[in-house]
PDB file of C-alpha atoms in Angstrom:
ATOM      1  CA  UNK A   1      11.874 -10.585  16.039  1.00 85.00           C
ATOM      2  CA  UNK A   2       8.089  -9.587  15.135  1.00 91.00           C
ATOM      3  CA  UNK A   3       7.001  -9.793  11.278  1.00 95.00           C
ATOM      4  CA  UNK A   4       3.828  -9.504  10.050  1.00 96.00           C
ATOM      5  CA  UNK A   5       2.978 -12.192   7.369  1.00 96.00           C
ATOM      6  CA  UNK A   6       0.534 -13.300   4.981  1.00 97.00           C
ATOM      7  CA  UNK A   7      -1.257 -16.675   6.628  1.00 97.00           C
ATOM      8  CA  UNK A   8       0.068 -19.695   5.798  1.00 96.00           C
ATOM      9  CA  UNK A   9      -1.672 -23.526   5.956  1.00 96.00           C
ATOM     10  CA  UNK A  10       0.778 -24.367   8.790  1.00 96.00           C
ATOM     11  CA  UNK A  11      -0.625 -20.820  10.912  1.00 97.00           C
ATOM     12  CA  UNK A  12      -3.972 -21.979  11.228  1.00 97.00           C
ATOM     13  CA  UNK A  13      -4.113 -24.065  13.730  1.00 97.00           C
ATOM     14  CA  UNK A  14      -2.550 -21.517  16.339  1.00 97.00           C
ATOM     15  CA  UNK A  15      -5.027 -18.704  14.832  1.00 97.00           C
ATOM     16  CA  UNK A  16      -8.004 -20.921  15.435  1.00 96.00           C
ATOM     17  CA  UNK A  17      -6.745 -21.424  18.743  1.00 95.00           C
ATOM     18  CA  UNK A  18      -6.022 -17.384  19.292  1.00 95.00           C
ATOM     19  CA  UNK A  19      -9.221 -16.944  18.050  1.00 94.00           C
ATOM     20  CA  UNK A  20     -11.300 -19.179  20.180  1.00 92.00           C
ATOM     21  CA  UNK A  21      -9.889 -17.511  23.525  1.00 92.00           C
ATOM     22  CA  UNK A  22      -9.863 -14.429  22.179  1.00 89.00           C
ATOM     23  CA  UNK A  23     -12.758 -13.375  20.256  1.00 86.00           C
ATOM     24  CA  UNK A  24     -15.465 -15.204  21.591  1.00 76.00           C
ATOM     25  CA  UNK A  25     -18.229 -13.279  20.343  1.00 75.00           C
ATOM     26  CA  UNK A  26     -21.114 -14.535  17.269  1.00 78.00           C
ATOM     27  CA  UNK A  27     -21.631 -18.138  16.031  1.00 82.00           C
ATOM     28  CA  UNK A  28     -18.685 -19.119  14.558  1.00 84.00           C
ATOM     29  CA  UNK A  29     -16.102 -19.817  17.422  1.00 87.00           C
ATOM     30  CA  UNK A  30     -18.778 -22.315  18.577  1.00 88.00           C
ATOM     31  CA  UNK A  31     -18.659 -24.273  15.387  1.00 90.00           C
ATOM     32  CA  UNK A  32     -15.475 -25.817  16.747  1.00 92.00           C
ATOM     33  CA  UNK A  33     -12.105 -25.453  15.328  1.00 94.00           C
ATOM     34  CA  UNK A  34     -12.613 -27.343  11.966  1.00 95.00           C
ATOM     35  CA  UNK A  35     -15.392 -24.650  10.782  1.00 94.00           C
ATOM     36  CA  UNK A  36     -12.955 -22.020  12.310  1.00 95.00           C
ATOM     37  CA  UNK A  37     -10.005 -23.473  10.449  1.00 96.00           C
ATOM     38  CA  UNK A  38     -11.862 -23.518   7.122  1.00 96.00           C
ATOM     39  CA  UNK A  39     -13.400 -19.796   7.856  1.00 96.00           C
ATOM     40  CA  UNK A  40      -9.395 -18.363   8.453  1.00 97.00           C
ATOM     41  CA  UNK A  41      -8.418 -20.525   5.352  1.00 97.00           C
ATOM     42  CA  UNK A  42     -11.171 -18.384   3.000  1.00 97.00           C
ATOM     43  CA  UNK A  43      -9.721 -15.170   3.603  1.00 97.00           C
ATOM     44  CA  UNK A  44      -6.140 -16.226   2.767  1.00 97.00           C
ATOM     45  CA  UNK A  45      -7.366 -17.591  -0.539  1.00 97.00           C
ATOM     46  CA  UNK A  46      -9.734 -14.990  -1.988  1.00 97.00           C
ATOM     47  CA  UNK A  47      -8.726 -12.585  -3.956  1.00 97.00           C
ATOM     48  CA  UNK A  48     -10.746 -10.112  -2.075  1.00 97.00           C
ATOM     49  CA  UNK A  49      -9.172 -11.254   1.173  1.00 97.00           C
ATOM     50  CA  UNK A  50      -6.115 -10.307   3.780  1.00 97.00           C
ATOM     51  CA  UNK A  51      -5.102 -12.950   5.783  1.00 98.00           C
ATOM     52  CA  UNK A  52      -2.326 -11.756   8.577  1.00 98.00           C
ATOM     53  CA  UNK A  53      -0.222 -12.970  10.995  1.00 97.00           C
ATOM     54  CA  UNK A  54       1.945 -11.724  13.454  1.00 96.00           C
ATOM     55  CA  UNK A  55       5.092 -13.806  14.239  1.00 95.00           C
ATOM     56  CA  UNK A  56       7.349 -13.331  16.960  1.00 92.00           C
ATOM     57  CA  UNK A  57      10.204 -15.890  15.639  1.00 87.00           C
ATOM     58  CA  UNK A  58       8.116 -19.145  15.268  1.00 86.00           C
ATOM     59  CA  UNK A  59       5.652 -18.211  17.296  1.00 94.00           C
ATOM     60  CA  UNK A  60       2.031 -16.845  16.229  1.00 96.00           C
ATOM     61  CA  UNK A  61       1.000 -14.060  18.377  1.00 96.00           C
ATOM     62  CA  UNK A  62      -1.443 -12.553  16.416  1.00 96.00           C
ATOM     63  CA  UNK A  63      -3.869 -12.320  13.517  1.00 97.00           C
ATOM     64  CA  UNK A  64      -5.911 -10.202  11.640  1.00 97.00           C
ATOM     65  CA  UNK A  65      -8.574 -11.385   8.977  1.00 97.00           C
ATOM     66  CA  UNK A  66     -10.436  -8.389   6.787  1.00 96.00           C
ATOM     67  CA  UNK A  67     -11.806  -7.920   3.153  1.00 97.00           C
ATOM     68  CA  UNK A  68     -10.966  -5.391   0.294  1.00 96.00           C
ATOM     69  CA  UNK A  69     -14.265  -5.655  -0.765  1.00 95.00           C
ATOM     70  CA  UNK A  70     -16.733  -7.656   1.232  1.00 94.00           C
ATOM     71  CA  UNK A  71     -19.787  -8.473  -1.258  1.00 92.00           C
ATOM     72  CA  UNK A  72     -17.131 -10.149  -3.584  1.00 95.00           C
ATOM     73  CA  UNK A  73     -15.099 -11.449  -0.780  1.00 96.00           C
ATOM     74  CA  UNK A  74     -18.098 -13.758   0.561  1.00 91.00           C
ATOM     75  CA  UNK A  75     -19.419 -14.017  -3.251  1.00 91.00           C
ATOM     76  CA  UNK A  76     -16.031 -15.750  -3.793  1.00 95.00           C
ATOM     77  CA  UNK A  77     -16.202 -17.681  -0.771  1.00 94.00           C
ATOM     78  CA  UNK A  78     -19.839 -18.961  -1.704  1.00 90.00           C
ATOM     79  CA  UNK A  79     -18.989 -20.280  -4.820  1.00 92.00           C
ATOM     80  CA  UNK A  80     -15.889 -21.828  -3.678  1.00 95.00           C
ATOM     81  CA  UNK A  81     -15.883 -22.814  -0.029  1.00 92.00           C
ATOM     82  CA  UNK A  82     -19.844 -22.434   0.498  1.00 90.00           C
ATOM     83  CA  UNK A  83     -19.918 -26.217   0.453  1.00 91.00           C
ATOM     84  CA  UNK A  84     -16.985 -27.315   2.963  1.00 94.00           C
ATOM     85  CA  UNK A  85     -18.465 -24.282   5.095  1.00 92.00           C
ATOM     86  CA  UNK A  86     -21.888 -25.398   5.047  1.00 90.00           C
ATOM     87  CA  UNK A  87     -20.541 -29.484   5.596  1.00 94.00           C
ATOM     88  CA  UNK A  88     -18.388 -28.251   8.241  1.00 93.00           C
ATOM     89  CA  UNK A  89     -20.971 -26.423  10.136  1.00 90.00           C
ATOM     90  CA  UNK A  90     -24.158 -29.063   9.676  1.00 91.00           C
ATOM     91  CA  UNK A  91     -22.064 -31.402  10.958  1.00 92.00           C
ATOM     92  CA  UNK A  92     -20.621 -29.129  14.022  1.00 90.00           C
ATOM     93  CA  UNK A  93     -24.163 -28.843  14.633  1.00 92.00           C
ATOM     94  CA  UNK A  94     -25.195 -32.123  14.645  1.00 91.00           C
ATOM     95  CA  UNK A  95     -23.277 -32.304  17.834  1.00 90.00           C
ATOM     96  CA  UNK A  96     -24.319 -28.947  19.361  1.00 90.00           C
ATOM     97  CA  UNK A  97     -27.672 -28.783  19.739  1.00 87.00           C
ATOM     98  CA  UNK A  98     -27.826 -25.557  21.201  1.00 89.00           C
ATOM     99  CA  UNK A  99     -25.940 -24.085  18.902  1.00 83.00           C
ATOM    100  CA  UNK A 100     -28.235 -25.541  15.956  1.00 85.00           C
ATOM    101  CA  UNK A 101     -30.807 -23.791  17.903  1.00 85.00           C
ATOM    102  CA  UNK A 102     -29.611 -20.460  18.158  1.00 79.00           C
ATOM    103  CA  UNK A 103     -28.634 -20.686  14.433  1.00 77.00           C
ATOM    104  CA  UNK A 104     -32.260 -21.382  13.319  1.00 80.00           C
ATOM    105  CA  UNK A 105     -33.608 -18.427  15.709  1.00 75.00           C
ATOM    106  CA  UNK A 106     -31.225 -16.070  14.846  1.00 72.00           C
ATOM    107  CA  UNK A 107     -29.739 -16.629  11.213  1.00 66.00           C
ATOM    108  CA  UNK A 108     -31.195 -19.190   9.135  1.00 65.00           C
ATOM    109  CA  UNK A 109     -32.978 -16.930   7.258  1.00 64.00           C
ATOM    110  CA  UNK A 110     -30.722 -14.631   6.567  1.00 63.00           C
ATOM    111  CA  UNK A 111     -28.201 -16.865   5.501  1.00 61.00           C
ATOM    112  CA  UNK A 112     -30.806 -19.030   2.918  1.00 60.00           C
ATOM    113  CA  UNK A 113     -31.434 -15.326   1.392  1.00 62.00           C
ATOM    114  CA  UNK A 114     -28.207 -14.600   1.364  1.00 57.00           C
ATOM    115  CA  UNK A 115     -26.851 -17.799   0.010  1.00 57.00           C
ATOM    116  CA  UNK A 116     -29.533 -17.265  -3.162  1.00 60.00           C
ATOM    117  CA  UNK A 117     -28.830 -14.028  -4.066  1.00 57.00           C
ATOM    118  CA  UNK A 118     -25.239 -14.974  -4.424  1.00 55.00           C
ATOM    119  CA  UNK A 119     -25.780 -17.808  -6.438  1.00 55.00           C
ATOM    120  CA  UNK A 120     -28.270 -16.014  -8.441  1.00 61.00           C
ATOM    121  CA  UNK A 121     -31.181 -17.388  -7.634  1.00 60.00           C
ATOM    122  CA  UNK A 122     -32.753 -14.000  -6.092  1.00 59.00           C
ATOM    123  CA  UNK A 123     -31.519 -11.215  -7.980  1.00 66.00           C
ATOM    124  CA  UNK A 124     -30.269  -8.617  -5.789  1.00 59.00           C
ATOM    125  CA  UNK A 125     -31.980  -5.560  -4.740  1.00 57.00           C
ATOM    126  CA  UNK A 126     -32.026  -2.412  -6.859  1.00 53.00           C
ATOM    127  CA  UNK A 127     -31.026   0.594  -5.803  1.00 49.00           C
ATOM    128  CA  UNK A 128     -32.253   2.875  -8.164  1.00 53.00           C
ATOM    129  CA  UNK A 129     -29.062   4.372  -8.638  1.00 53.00           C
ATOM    130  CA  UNK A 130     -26.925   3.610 -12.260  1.00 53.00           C
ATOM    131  CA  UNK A 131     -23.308   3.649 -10.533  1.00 57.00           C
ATOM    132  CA  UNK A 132     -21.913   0.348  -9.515  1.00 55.00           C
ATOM    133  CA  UNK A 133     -21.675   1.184  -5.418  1.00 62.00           C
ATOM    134  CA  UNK A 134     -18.536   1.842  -3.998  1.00 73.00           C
ATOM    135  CA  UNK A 135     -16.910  -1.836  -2.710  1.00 81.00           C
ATOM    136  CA  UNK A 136     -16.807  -2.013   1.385  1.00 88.00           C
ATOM    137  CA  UNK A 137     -13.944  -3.096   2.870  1.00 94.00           C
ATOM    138  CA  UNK A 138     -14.286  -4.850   6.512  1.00 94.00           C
ATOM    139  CA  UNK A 139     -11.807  -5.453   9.161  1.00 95.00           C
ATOM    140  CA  UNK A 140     -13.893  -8.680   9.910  1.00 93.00           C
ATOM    141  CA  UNK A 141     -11.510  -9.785  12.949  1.00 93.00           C
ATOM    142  CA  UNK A 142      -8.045  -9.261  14.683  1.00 94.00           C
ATOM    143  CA  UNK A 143      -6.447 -10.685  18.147  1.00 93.00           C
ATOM    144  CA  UNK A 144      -3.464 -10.864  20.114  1.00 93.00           C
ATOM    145  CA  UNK A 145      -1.876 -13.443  22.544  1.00 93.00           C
ATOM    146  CA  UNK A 146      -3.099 -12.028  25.640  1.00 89.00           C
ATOM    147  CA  UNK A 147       0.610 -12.769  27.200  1.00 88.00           C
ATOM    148  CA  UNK A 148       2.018 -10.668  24.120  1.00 87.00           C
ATOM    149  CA  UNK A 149      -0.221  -7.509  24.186  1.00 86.00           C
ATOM    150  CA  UNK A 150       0.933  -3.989  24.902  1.00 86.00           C
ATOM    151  CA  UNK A 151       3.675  -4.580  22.397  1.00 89.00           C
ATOM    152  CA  UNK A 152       2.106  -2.613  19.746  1.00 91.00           C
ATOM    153  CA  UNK A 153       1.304  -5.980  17.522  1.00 94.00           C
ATOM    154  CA  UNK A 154      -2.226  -5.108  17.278  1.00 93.00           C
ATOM    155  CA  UNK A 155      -1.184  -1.581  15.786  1.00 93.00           C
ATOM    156  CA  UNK A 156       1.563  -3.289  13.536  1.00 95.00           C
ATOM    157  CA  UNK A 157      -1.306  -5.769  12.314  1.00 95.00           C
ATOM    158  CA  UNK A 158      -3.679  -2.872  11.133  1.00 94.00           C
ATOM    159  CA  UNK A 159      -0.842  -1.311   9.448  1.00 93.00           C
ATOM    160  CA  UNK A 160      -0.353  -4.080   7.479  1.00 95.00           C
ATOM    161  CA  UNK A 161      -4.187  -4.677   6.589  1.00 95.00           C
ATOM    162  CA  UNK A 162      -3.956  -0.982   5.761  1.00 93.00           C
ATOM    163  CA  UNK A 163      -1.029  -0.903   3.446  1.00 93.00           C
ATOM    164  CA  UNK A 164      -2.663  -4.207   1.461  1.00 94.00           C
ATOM    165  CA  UNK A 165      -5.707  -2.705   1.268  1.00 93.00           C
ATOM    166  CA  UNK A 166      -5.051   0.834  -0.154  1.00 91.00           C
ATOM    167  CA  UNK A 167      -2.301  -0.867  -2.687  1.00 92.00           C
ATOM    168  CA  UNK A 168      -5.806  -2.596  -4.035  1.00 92.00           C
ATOM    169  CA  UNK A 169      -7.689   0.480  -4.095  1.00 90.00           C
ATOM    170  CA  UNK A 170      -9.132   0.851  -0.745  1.00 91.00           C
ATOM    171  CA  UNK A 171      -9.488   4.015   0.982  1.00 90.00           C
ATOM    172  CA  UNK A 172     -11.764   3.419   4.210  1.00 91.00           C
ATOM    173  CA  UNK A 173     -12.946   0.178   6.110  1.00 94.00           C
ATOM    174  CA  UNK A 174     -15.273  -0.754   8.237  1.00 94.00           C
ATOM    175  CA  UNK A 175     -14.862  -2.806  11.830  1.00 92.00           C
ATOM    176  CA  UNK A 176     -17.755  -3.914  14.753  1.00 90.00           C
ATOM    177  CA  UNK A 177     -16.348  -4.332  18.143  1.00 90.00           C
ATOM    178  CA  UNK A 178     -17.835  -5.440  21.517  1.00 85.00           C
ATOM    179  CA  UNK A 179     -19.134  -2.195  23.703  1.00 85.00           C
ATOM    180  CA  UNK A 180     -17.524  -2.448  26.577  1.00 78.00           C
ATOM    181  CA  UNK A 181     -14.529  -4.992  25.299  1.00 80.00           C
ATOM    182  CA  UNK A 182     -11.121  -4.481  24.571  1.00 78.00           C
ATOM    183  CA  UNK A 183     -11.689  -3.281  20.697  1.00 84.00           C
ATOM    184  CA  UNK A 184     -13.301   0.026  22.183  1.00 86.00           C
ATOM    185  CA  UNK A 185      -9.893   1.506  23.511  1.00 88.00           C
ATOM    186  CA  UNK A 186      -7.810  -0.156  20.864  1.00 89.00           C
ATOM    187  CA  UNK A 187      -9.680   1.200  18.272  1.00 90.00           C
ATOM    188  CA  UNK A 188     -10.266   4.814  19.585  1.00 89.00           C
ATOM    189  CA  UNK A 189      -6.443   4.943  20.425  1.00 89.00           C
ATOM    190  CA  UNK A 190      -5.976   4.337  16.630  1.00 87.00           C
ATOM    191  CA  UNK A 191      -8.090   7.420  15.755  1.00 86.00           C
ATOM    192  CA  UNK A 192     -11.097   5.215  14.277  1.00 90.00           C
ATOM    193  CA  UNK A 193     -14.386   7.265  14.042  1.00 90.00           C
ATOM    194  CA  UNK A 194     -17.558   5.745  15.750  1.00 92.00           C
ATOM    195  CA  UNK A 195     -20.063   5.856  13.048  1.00 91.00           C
ATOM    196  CA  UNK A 196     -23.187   3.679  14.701  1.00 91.00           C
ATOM    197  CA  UNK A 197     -24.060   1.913  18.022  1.00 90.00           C
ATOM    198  CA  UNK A 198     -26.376  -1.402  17.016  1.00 85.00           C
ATOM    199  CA  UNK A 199     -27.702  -4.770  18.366  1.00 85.00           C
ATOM    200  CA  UNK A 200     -26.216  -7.894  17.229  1.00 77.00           C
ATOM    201  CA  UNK A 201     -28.233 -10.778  16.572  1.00 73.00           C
ATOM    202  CA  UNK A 202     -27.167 -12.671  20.017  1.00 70.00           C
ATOM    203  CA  UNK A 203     -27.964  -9.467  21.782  1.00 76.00           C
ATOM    204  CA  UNK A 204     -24.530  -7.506  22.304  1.00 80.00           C
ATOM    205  CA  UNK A 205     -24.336  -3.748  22.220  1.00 88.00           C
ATOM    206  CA  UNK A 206     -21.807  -3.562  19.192  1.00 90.00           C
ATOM    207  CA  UNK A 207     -20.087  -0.250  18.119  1.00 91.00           C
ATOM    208  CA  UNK A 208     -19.677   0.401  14.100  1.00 93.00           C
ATOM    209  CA  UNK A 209     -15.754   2.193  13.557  1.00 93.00           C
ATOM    210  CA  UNK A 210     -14.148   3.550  10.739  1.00 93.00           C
ATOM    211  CA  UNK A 211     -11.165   3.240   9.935  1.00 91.00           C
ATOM    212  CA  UNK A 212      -9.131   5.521   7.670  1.00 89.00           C
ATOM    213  CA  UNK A 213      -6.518   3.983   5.344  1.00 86.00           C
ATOM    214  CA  UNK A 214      -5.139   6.968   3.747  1.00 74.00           C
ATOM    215  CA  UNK A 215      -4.766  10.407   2.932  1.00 69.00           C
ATOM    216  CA  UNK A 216      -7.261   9.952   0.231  1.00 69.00           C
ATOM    217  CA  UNK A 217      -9.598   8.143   2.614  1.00 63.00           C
ATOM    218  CA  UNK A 218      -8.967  11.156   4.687  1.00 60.00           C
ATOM    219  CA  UNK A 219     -10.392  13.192   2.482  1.00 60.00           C
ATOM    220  CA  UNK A 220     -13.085  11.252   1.587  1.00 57.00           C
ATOM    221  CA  UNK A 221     -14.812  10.962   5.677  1.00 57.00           C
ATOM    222  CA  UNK A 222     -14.805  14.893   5.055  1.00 53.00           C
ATOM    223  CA  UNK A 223     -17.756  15.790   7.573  1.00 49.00           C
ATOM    224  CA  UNK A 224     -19.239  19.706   8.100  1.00 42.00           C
ATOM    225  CA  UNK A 225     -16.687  20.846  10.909  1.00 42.00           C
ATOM    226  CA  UNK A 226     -13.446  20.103   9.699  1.00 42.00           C
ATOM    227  CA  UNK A 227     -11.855  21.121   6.780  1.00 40.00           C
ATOM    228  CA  UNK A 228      -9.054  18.821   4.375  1.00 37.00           C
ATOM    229  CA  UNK A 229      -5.760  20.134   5.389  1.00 36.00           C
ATOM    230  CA  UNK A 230      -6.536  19.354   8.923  1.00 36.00           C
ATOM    231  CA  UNK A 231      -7.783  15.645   8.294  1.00 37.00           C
ATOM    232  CA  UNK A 232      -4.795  15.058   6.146  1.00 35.00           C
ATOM    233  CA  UNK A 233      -1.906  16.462   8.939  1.00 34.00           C
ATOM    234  CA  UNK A 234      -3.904  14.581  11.219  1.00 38.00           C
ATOM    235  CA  UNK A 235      -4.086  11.072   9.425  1.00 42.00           C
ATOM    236  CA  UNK A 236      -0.229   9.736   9.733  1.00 41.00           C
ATOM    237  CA  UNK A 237      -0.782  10.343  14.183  1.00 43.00           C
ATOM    238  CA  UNK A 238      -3.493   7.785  13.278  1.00 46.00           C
ATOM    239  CA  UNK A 239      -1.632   4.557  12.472  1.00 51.00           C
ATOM    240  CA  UNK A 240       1.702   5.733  12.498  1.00 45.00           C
ATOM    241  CA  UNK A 241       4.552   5.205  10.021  1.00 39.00           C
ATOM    242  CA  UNK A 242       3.104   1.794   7.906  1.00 37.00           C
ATOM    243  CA  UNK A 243       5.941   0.333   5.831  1.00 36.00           C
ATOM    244  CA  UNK A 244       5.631  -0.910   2.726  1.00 34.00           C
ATOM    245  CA  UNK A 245       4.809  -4.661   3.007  1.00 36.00           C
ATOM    246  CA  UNK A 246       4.541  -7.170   0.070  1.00 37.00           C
ATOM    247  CA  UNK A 247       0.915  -7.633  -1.324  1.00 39.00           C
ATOM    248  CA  UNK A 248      -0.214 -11.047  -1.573  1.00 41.00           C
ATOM    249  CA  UNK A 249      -1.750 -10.946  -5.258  1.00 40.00           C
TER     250      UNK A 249
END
């Protein structure tokens, strides 16, 4: 029988694996399955994090990993897993040259900058407005056993993401998929509006989704040509019927 699950300790090792053949795509799945491990582990433990699995019996066949709020997600994840992340990934390094490469061309300086604004020694950038900004939430990854797909577990995972994240407040997310991959349909299917097209920093054509949570959130990606009631009628065909799942505090 299929349940979706918080992540436990015992989970990661088959979601690291899932992962690796699955979602192939950035630096991390090259910084071997220890780095992986500890990345997965992160979002299960902050309290800005949802950490799901998909279980068919004892058997993982899926995952999903996303934020409620992504600044204070990876602020949380600085402060307390910065250092086995940043051990874990010298040290993956150390052993994959081109990989160490590719990380100094592409991301070292981004990720010094980013590092020291967290921990305060940049202060962040102002942006001339007084109101705190409105927290992002980020479907940051989700995959499927390829021998278990077109069973509606990738559907059954967002609804779960989506019911955790509105109980915390959370109206809208965010999610970057592949052009040209399997995300595209998946997502479109779900009724996820393309906001942006960009270049990621290995060179992929990525597409920018969102991805409405609610009826409020429905309300709130408002545009010009359409007008509330029809947004709102429209928003249960998106994801379906999400139950009411336990929120992992």
């Amino acid at each position: 029988m299929l349940s979706i699950v918080p992540l436990r300790q015992s989970d990661i090792t088959a979601t690291v694996a899932l992962h690796r053949e699955n979602l192939r795509l950035g630096l991390f799945p090259r910084l071997g399955r220890h780095f992986l491990g500890l990345y997965q582990e992160s979002f299960a433990r902050s309290p800005y994090g949802i950490a799901l699995v998909a279980r068919d019996d004892d058997e993982v066949v899926g995952a999903l990993f996303g934020t409620t709020s992504n600044a204070e997600h990876y602020r949380w994840v600085t402060h307390n897993f910065g250092s086995k992340l940043a051990l874990a990934g010298c040290g993956a390094m150390l052993t994959r040259p081109q990989v160490a490469l590719d990380f100094a061309r592409t991301r070292m300086g981004r990720y010094a900058k980013g590092v020291a604004r967290h921990i305060g020694l940049v202060p962040p950038a102002s942006s001339g407005q007084p109101q705190a900004p409105r927290p992002i939430s980020v479907l940051s990854h989700i995959v499927t056993d390829a021998a278990a797909r077109r069973r509606g577990i990738g559907r059954r995972l967002i609804e779960g993401f989506a019911s955790r994240a509105s109980a915390s407040g959370v109206h809208r997310a965010l999610l970057v998929t592949e052009e040209g991959g399997l995300g595209t349909p998946f997502f479109e299917r779900l009724g996820c509006r393309l906001i942006g097209r960009h270049k990621s920093q290995d060179g992929a054509i990525l597409r920018e989704y969102r991805l409405i949570l609610d009826e409020e959130g429905a309300y709130e990606d408002l545009d010009g040509d359409r007008v509330a009631y029809t947004v709102v009628r429209a928003y249960p065909k998106r994801l379906g019927s999400a139950g009411i799942l336990p929120h992992r505090p």
